[in-house]
Amino acid sequence: MTISLVGMVALAGCGPAPWEEGAGGSTPTPTSTTIPTPVPNDLSGGATQRELTAGAVAATIDYWSTLSMDQWTPEAIKPVSISLIATVTPDDGQKVYLQRATMTAIPSTPTGALDALEPQIDASTVSPGYLVLDPYSYSQTFNVGPVPAEATFVTLQFSYDFLVQTTPTSSEYAKQTATDTLTVALTH
């Protein structure tokens, strides 16, 4: 019995229990700290590859930037390079051409999108387009211009318009469009 009384006396000497503190107690009030949600970055490893399908066309596209990610600031000119190669199924000998590639950059903040930058378009200067059927590829660099200082990331929307010969000797084409989106974080 002596041990129980000693234990109770020891506890009593520690002060009131936290749930017994009144409004006048000095218990600190917990505060909440908002931690910003991390922005996904499709180019965080320096490059990324995507497989896109548009009808009979399958395109493999490599994206990368020659500007290191720590220099992707709102005010910088931010290059994004692409390399595209396509296949067609079934492969009956018809060719695949890229008629147009478009990139639209949309700066955003954690609360929403800002005004999009002017779309950049690379339209083929040859008819019916650039040959992109494996082993021939298409390469291009688009530049993301300065964006508002409050932007924390940029969404890059890509659109690729392909023309596929209906037969290997035909001058008739089927149009197929593939789209892709990359998100790239900005540093401040």
Coordinates of N, CA and C in Angstrom, one line a residue:
M1 N 0.8 -1.2 0.0 CA 0.0 0.0 0.0 C 0.9 1.2 0.0
T2 N 2.0 1.2 0.6 CA 2.9 2.3 0.7 C 3.4 2.7 -0.7
I3 N 3.6 1.8 -1.6 CA 4.0 2.1 -3.0 C 3.0 2.9 -3.7
S4 N 1.7 2.5 -3.5 CA 0.6 3.2 -4.2 C 0.5 4.6 -3.7
L5 N 0.6 4.9 -2.4 CA 0.5 6.2 -1.9 C 1.7 7.1 -2.4
V6 N 2.9 6.5 -2.5 CA 4.1 7.2 -3.0 C 3.9 7.6 -4.4
G7 N 3.3 6.6 -5.2 CA 3.1 6.9 -6.6 C 2.1 8.0 -6.8
M8 N 1.0 8.1 -6.0 CA 0.0 9.1 -6.1 C 0.6 10.5 -5.7
V9 N 1.4 10.5 -4.6 CA 2.0 11.7 -4.2 C 2.9 12.3 -5.3
A10 N 3.7 11.4 -5.9 CA 4.6 11.8 -7.0 C 3.8 12.4 -8.2
L11 N 2.7 11.8 -8.5 CA 1.9 12.4 -9.6 C 1.3 13.7 -9.2
A12 N 0.8 13.8 -8.0 CA 0.2 15.0 -7.6 C 1.2 16.2 -7.6
G13 N 2.4 15.9 -7.4 CA 3.4 17.0 -7.4 C 3.8 17.5 -8.8
C14 N 3.3 16.9 -9.9 CA 3.6 17.3 -11.2 C 2.7 18.4 -11.7
G15 N 1.8 18.9 -11.0 CA 0.9 20.0 -11.5 C -0.4 19.4 -12.0
P16 N -1.2 20.2 -12.5 CA -2.5 19.8 -13.0 C -2.3 19.0 -14.3
A17 N -3.2 18.1 -14.6 CA -3.2 17.4 -15.8 C -3.6 18.4 -17.0
P18 N -3.1 18.2 -18.2 CA -3.4 19.1 -19.3 C -4.9 19.3 -19.5
W19 N -5.7 18.2 -19.3 CA -7.1 18.3 -19.6 C -7.9 19.1 -18.5
E20 N -7.1 19.3 -17.3 CA -7.7 20.1 -16.2 C -7.3 21.6 -16.3
E21 N -6.5 22.0 -17.3 CA -6.1 23.4 -17.4 C -7.3 24.2 -17.7
G22 N -7.5 25.3 -17.0 CA -8.6 26.2 -17.3 C -8.2 27.2 -18.4
A23 N -9.1 28.1 -18.7 CA -8.9 29.1 -19.7 C -7.7 30.0 -19.3
G24 N -7.4 30.1 -18.0 CA -6.4 31.0 -17.6 C -5.0 30.3 -17.6
G25 N -4.9 29.1 -18.0 CA -3.7 28.3 -18.0 C -2.7 28.9 -19.1
S26 N -1.5 28.4 -19.0 CA -0.5 28.9 -19.9 C -0.2 27.9 -21.0
T27 N -1.1 27.0 -21.3 CA -0.9 26.0 -22.3 C -0.9 26.7 -23.7
P28 N 0.2 26.4 -24.4 CA 0.3 27.1 -25.8 C -0.8 26.6 -26.7
T29 N -1.3 27.5 -27.5 CA -2.3 27.2 -28.5 C -1.6 26.7 -29.7
P30 N -2.1 25.5 -30.2 CA -1.5 25.0 -31.4 C -1.8 25.9 -32.6
T31 N -0.8 26.1 -33.5 CA -1.0 26.9 -34.7 C -0.8 26.0 -35.9
S32 N -1.4 26.3 -37.0 CA -1.2 25.5 -38.2 C -0.3 26.3 -39.2
T33 N 0.5 25.6 -39.8 CA 1.4 26.1 -40.8 C 1.0 25.5 -42.2
T34 N 0.8 26.4 -43.2 CA 0.5 25.9 -44.5 C 1.8 25.6 -45.2
I35 N 1.9 24.3 -45.6 CA 3.0 23.9 -46.4 C 2.6 23.8 -47.8
P36 N 3.3 24.5 -48.7 CA 2.8 24.4 -50.1 C 2.9 23.0 -50.7
T37 N 1.9 22.7 -51.5 CA 1.9 21.4 -52.2 C 3.0 21.4 -53.2
P38 N 3.8 20.3 -53.2 CA 4.9 20.2 -54.1 C 4.4 20.2 -55.6
V39 N 5.0 20.9 -56.5 CA 4.6 20.9 -57.9 C 5.3 19.8 -58.6
P40 N 4.5 19.0 -59.3 CA 5.1 17.9 -60.1 C 6.0 18.5 -61.2
N41 N 7.0 17.8 -61.6 CA 7.9 18.3 -62.6 C 8.3 17.2 -63.5
D42 N 7.7 17.2 -64.7 CA 8.0 16.1 -65.7 C 9.4 16.1 -66.2
L43 N 10.1 17.3 -66.0 CA 11.5 17.3 -66.5 C 12.5 17.4 -65.3
S44 N 12.1 17.0 -64.1 CA 12.9 17.0 -63.0 C 14.2 16.2 -63.2
G45 N 14.1 15.1 -63.9 CA 15.3 14.3 -64.2 C 16.1 14.8 -65.4
G46 N 15.7 15.9 -66.0 CA 16.4 16.4 -67.1 C 15.7 16.1 -68.5
A47 N 15.0 15.0 -68.5 CA 14.3 14.6 -69.7 C 13.1 13.6 -69.4
T48 N 12.2 13.5 -70.3 CA 11.2 12.5 -70.2 C 10.8 12.0 -71.6
Q49 N 10.2 10.8 -71.6 CA 9.8 10.2 -72.9 C 8.3 9.8 -72.8
R50 N 7.6 10.0 -73.8 CA 6.2 9.7 -73.9 C 5.9 8.9 -75.1
E51 N 4.9 8.0 -75.0 CA 4.4 7.2 -76.1 C 2.9 7.7 -76.3
L52 N 2.7 8.2 -77.5 CA 1.3 8.7 -77.8 C 0.8 7.9 -79.0
T53 N -0.6 7.7 -79.0 CA -1.2 7.0 -80.1 C -2.3 7.9 -80.6
A54 N -2.4 8.0 -82.0 CA -3.4 8.8 -82.7 C -3.8 7.9 -83.9
G55 N -4.9 7.2 -83.7 CA -5.4 6.3 -84.8 C -4.4 5.2 -85.0
A56 N -3.9 5.1 -86.3 CA -2.9 4.1 -86.6 C -1.5 4.5 -86.3
V57 N -1.3 5.7 -85.9 CA 0.0 6.3 -85.6 C 0.4 6.1 -84.2
A58 N 1.6 5.6 -83.9 CA 2.2 5.5 -82.6 C 3.4 6.4 -82.6
A59 N 3.5 7.4 -81.8 CA 4.7 8.3 -81.7 C 5.4 8.2 -80.4
T60 N 6.7 8.1 -80.5 CA 7.6 8.2 -79.4 C 8.2 9.5 -79.3
I61 N 8.0 10.3 -78.2 CA 8.5 11.6 -78.2 C 9.4 11.8 -76.9
D62 N 10.6 12.3 -77.2 CA 11.6 12.7 -76.1 C 11.5 14.2 -75.9
Y63 N 11.4 14.6 -74.6 CA 11.4 16.0 -74.2 C 12.6 16.2 -73.3
W64 N 13.2 17.4 -73.5 CA 14.3 17.8 -72.6 C 14.5 19.3 -72.7
S65 N 15.3 19.8 -71.7 CA 15.7 21.2 -71.8 C 17.2 21.3 -71.6
T66 N 17.8 22.2 -72.3 CA 19.2 22.5 -72.2 C 19.4 23.5 -71.0
L67 N 18.4 24.0 -70.4 CA 18.5 24.9 -69.3 C 18.2 24.1 -68.0
S68 N 19.1 24.1 -67.1 CA 19.0 23.3 -65.9 C 17.7 23.8 -65.1
M69 N 17.1 22.8 -64.4 CA 15.8 23.1 -63.8 C 15.9 24.2 -62.7
D70 N 17.1 24.4 -62.1 CA 17.2 25.4 -61.1 C 17.2 26.8 -61.7
Q71 N 17.3 26.9 -63.1 CA 17.3 28.2 -63.8 C 16.0 28.4 -64.5
W72 N 15.0 27.5 -64.3 CA 13.7 27.8 -64.8 C 12.9 28.7 -63.9
T73 N 13.3 30.0 -64.0 CA 12.7 31.1 -63.3 C 11.6 31.7 -64.1
P74 N 10.7 32.4 -63.5 CA 9.6 33.1 -64.3 C 10.1 34.0 -65.4
E75 N 11.2 34.7 -65.1 CA 11.7 35.7 -66.1 C 12.6 35.1 -67.2
A76 N 13.1 33.9 -67.1 CA 14.0 33.3 -68.0 C 13.3 32.8 -69.3
I77 N 14.1 32.8 -70.4 CA 13.6 32.1 -71.6 C 14.0 30.6 -71.4
K78 N 12.9 29.8 -71.4 CA 13.1 28.4 -71.0 C 12.9 27.5 -72.3
P79 N 14.0 26.9 -72.8 CA 13.9 26.1 -74.0 C 13.4 24.7 -73.7
V80 N 12.5 24.1 -74.5 CA 12.0 22.7 -74.4 C 12.3 22.1 -75.8
S81 N 13.1 21.1 -75.8 CA 13.4 20.4 -77.1 C 12.6 19.1 -77.2
I82 N 12.2 18.8 -78.4 CA 11.5 17.5 -78.6 C 12.2 16.8 -79.8
S83 N 12.1 15.5 -79.7 CA 12.4 14.6 -80.8 C 11.3 13.6 -81.0
L84 N 10.8 13.4 -82.2 CA 9.6 12.6 -82.4 C 9.9 11.6 -83.5
I85 N 9.5 10.4 -83.3 CA 9.6 9.3 -84.4 C 8.3 8.5 -84.3
A86 N 7.8 8.1 -85.5 CA 6.5 7.5 -85.5 C 6.5 6.1 -86.2
T87 N 5.6 5.3 -85.9 CA 5.3 4.0 -86.6 C 3.8 4.0 -86.9
V88 N 3.5 3.1 -87.9 CA 2.1 3.0 -88.3 C 1.7 1.5 -88.2
T89 N 0.4 1.3 -87.8 CA 0.0 -0.1 -87.7 C -1.4 -0.2 -88.3
P90 N -1.7 -1.1 -89.3 CA -0.7 -2.0 -89.8 C 0.3 -1.3 -90.7
D91 N 1.5 -1.8 -90.8 CA 2.5 -1.2 -91.7 C 2.5 -1.8 -93.0
D92 N 1.7 -1.2 -93.9 CA 1.6 -1.7 -95.3 C 2.5 -0.9 -96.3
G93 N 3.4 -0.2 -95.7 CA 4.3 0.6 -96.6 C 3.9 2.0 -96.8
Q94 N 2.8 2.5 -96.1 CA 2.4 3.9 -96.2 C 3.3 4.7 -95.3
K95 N 3.4 6.0 -95.7 CA 4.3 6.9 -94.9 C 3.4 7.8 -93.9
V96 N 4.1 8.3 -92.9 CA 3.5 9.2 -91.9 C 4.3 10.5 -91.9
Y97 N 3.5 11.6 -92.0 CA 4.1 12.9 -92.1 C 3.5 13.7 -90.9
L98 N 4.4 14.6 -90.4 CA 4.0 15.6 -89.3 C 3.7 16.9 -90.1
Q99 N 2.4 17.3 -90.0 CA 2.0 18.5 -90.7 C 2.2 19.7 -89.8
R100 N 2.0 19.5 -88.5 CA 2.2 20.7 -87.6 C 2.4 20.2 -86.2
A101 N 3.3 20.9 -85.5 CA 3.5 20.7 -84.0 C 3.3 22.1 -83.4
T102 N 2.5 22.0 -82.3 CA 2.1 23.3 -81.5 C 2.4 23.1 -80.1
M103 N 3.0 24.2 -79.4 CA 3.2 24.2 -78.0 C 2.5 25.4 -77.4
T104 N 1.7 25.2 -76.4 CA 1.1 26.4 -75.7 C 1.5 26.3 -74.2
A105 N 2.1 27.3 -73.7 CA 2.6 27.4 -72.3 C 1.5 28.1 -71.5
I106 N 1.1 27.5 -70.4 CA 0.1 28.1 -69.5 C 0.8 28.2 -68.1
P107 N 1.2 29.4 -67.7 CA 1.7 29.6 -66.3 C 0.6 29.5 -65.3
S108 N 0.9 29.0 -64.1 CA -0.1 28.8 -63.1 C 0.5 29.1 -61.7
T109 N -0.4 29.4 -60.8 CA -0.1 29.5 -59.4 C -0.8 28.4 -58.6
P110 N -0.6 28.2 -57.3 CA -1.3 27.2 -56.6 C -2.8 27.4 -56.6
T111 N -3.3 28.6 -56.9 CA -4.7 28.9 -56.9 C -5.4 28.8 -58.3
G112 N -4.5 28.6 -59.3 CA -5.1 28.5 -60.7 C -4.3 29.0 -61.8
A113 N -4.8 28.8 -63.0 CA -4.0 29.1 -64.2 C -4.1 30.6 -64.5
L114 N -3.0 31.1 -65.1 CA -2.9 32.5 -65.5 C -3.1 32.5 -67.0
D115 N -3.0 33.7 -67.6 CA -3.2 33.8 -69.1 C -2.1 33.0 -69.8
A116 N -2.5 32.2 -70.8 CA -1.6 31.4 -71.6 C -0.7 32.3 -72.5
L117 N 0.5 31.9 -72.7 CA 1.3 32.6 -73.7 C 0.9 32.3 -75.1
E118 N 1.3 33.1 -76.0 CA 1.0 32.9 -77.4 C 1.4 31.5 -77.9
P119 N 0.6 30.7 -78.5 CA 1.0 29.4 -79.0 C 2.2 29.5 -80.0
Q120 N 3.1 28.5 -79.9 CA 4.2 28.4 -80.9 C 3.9 27.3 -81.8
I121 N 3.9 27.6 -83.1 CA 3.5 26.6 -84.1 C 4.7 26.4 -85.1
D122 N 5.0 25.1 -85.3 CA 5.9 24.8 -86.4 C 5.1 24.0 -87.4
A123 N 4.7 24.7 -88.5 CA 3.9 24.1 -89.6 C 4.8 23.8 -90.7
S124 N 4.6 22.6 -91.3 CA 5.5 22.1 -92.3 C 5.6 23.1 -93.5
T125 N 6.8 23.2 -94.0 CA 6.9 24.1 -95.2 C 7.0 23.3 -96.4
V126 N 6.9 22.0 -96.3 CA 6.8 21.1 -97.5 C 5.5 20.3 -97.4
S127 N 5.1 19.9 -98.6 CA 3.8 19.2 -98.7 C 4.1 17.7 -98.9
P128 N 3.5 16.8 -98.2 CA 2.4 16.9 -97.3 C 2.8 17.2 -95.8
G129 N 4.1 17.2 -95.5 CA 4.6 17.4 -94.1 C 6.0 16.9 -94.0
Y130 N 6.4 16.9 -92.8 CA 7.8 16.3 -92.5 C 7.6 14.8 -92.3
L131 N 8.5 14.0 -93.0 CA 8.4 12.6 -92.9 C 8.9 12.2 -91.5
V132 N 8.1 11.5 -90.7 CA 8.5 11.1 -89.3 C 8.4 9.6 -89.1
L133 N 8.3 8.8 -90.2 CA 8.2 7.4 -90.1 C 9.6 6.8 -89.8
D134 N 9.6 6.0 -88.8 CA 10.9 5.4 -88.4 C 11.6 4.8 -89.6
P135 N 12.9 5.2 -89.9 CA 13.9 5.7 -89.0 C 14.0 7.3 -89.1
Y136 N 13.1 8.0 -89.8 CA 13.2 9.4 -89.9 C 12.5 10.1 -88.7
S137 N 13.1 11.1 -88.2 CA 12.6 11.7 -87.0 C 12.4 13.2 -87.2
Y138 N 11.7 13.8 -86.3 CA 11.5 15.3 -86.3 C 12.0 15.8 -85.0
S139 N 12.8 16.9 -85.1 CA 13.3 17.6 -83.9 C 13.0 19.1 -83.9
Q140 N 12.7 19.6 -82.8 CA 12.4 21.1 -82.7 C 12.7 21.5 -81.3
T141 N 12.9 22.8 -81.1 CA 13.0 23.5 -79.8 C 12.0 24.6 -79.8
F142 N 11.2 24.6 -78.8 CA 10.3 25.7 -78.5 C 10.8 26.4 -77.3
N143 N 10.5 27.7 -77.2 CA 11.0 28.5 -76.0 C 9.8 29.0 -75.2
V144 N 9.8 28.7 -73.9 CA 8.8 29.3 -73.0 C 9.3 30.6 -72.6
G145 N 8.6 31.7 -72.9 CA 9.0 33.0 -72.6 C 8.8 33.4 -71.2
P146 N 9.1 34.6 -70.8 CA 8.8 35.1 -69.4 C 7.3 35.0 -69.1
V147 N 7.1 34.6 -67.8 CA 5.8 34.5 -67.3 C 5.6 35.4 -66.0
P148 N 4.4 35.6 -65.5 CA 4.3 36.5 -64.3 C 5.1 35.9 -63.1
A149 N 5.6 36.8 -62.3 CA 6.5 36.5 -61.2 C 5.8 35.5 -60.2
E150 N 4.5 35.6 -60.1 CA 3.8 34.8 -59.1 C 3.6 33.3 -59.6
A151 N 3.9 33.0 -60.8 CA 3.7 31.7 -61.3 C 4.7 30.7 -60.6
T152 N 4.2 29.5 -60.3 CA 5.0 28.5 -59.6 C 5.3 27.3 -60.5
F153 N 4.5 27.2 -61.6 CA 4.8 26.1 -62.6 C 4.2 26.5 -63.9
V154 N 4.6 25.8 -65.0 CA 4.1 26.0 -66.3 C 3.6 24.7 -66.8
T155 N 2.4 24.7 -67.4 CA 1.8 23.5 -68.1 C 2.1 23.7 -69.6
L156 N 2.8 22.8 -70.2 CA 3.1 22.8 -71.6 C 2.1 21.9 -72.3
Q157 N 1.3 22.4 -73.2 CA 0.4 21.6 -74.0 C 0.9 21.5 -75.4
F158 N 1.1 20.2 -75.8 CA 1.6 19.9 -77.2 C 0.5 19.3 -78.0
S159 N 0.5 19.6 -79.3 CA -0.4 19.0 -80.2 C 0.4 18.7 -81.5
Y160 N 0.2 17.4 -82.0 CA 0.9 17.0 -83.2 C -0.1 16.5 -84.2
D161 N -0.1 17.1 -85.4 CA -1.0 16.8 -86.5 C -0.3 15.9 -87.5
F162 N -0.7 14.7 -87.6 CA -0.1 13.7 -88.6 C -1.0 13.5 -89.8
L163 N -0.3 13.3 -90.9 CA -1.0 12.8 -92.1 C -0.5 11.4 -92.5
V164 N -1.4 10.5 -92.7 CA -1.0 9.1 -93.0 C -1.5 8.8 -94.4
Q165 N -0.6 8.3 -95.2 CA -1.1 7.8 -96.5 C -2.1 6.7 -96.4
T166 N -3.1 6.8 -97.2 CA -4.1 5.7 -97.1 C -3.6 4.4 -97.7
T167 N -2.8 4.5 -98.7 CA -2.1 3.3 -99.3 C -0.6 3.8 -99.6
P168 N 0.3 2.9 -99.8 CA 1.7 3.3 -100.1 C 1.9 4.2 -101.3
T169 N 1.0 4.1 -102.3 CA 1.1 4.9 -103.5 C 0.1 6.0 -103.6
S170 N -0.7 6.2 -102.6 CA -1.8 7.1 -102.6 C -1.4 8.5 -102.4
S171 N -2.1 9.5 -103.0 CA -1.9 10.9 -102.7 C -3.1 11.4 -101.8
E172 N -3.8 10.4 -101.2 CA -4.8 10.8 -100.2 C -4.3 10.4 -98.8
Y173 N -4.7 11.2 -97.8 CA -4.2 11.1 -96.5 C -5.3 11.2 -95.4
A174 N -5.0 10.5 -94.3 CA -5.9 10.6 -93.2 C -5.2 11.4 -92.1
K175 N -5.9 12.3 -91.5 CA -5.3 13.2 -90.5 C -5.6 12.6 -89.1
Q176 N -4.5 12.5 -88.3 CA -4.6 12.1 -86.9 C -3.9 13.1 -86.0
T177 N -4.5 13.4 -84.9 CA -3.9 14.3 -83.9 C -3.6 13.7 -82.6
A178 N -2.4 13.9 -82.1 CA -2.0 13.4 -80.8 C -1.7 14.6 -79.9
T179 N -2.1 14.5 -78.6 CA -1.8 15.6 -77.7 C -1.1 15.1 -76.5
D180 N -0.3 16.0 -75.9 CA 0.4 15.6 -74.7 C 0.5 16.9 -73.8
T181 N 0.8 16.7 -72.5 CA 0.9 17.7 -71.5 C 2.1 17.5 -70.6
L182 N 2.9 18.5 -70.4 CA 4.0 18.4 -69.4 C 3.8 19.5 -68.4
T183 N 4.2 19.2 -67.2 CA 4.2 20.2 -66.1 C 5.6 20.4 -65.7
V184 N 6.0 21.7 -65.6 CA 7.4 22.0 -65.2 C 7.4 23.0 -64.1
A185 N 8.0 22.7 -63.0 CA 8.1 23.6 -61.9 C 9.0 24.8 -62.2
L186 N 8.7 25.9 -61.6 CA 9.5 27.1 -61.7 C 10.2 27.3 -60.4
T187 N 11.4 27.9 -60.4 CA 12.2 28.2 -59.2 C 12.1 29.7 -59.0
H188 N 12.2 30.1 -57.7 CA 12.2 31.6 -57.4 C 13.4 31.9 -56.6

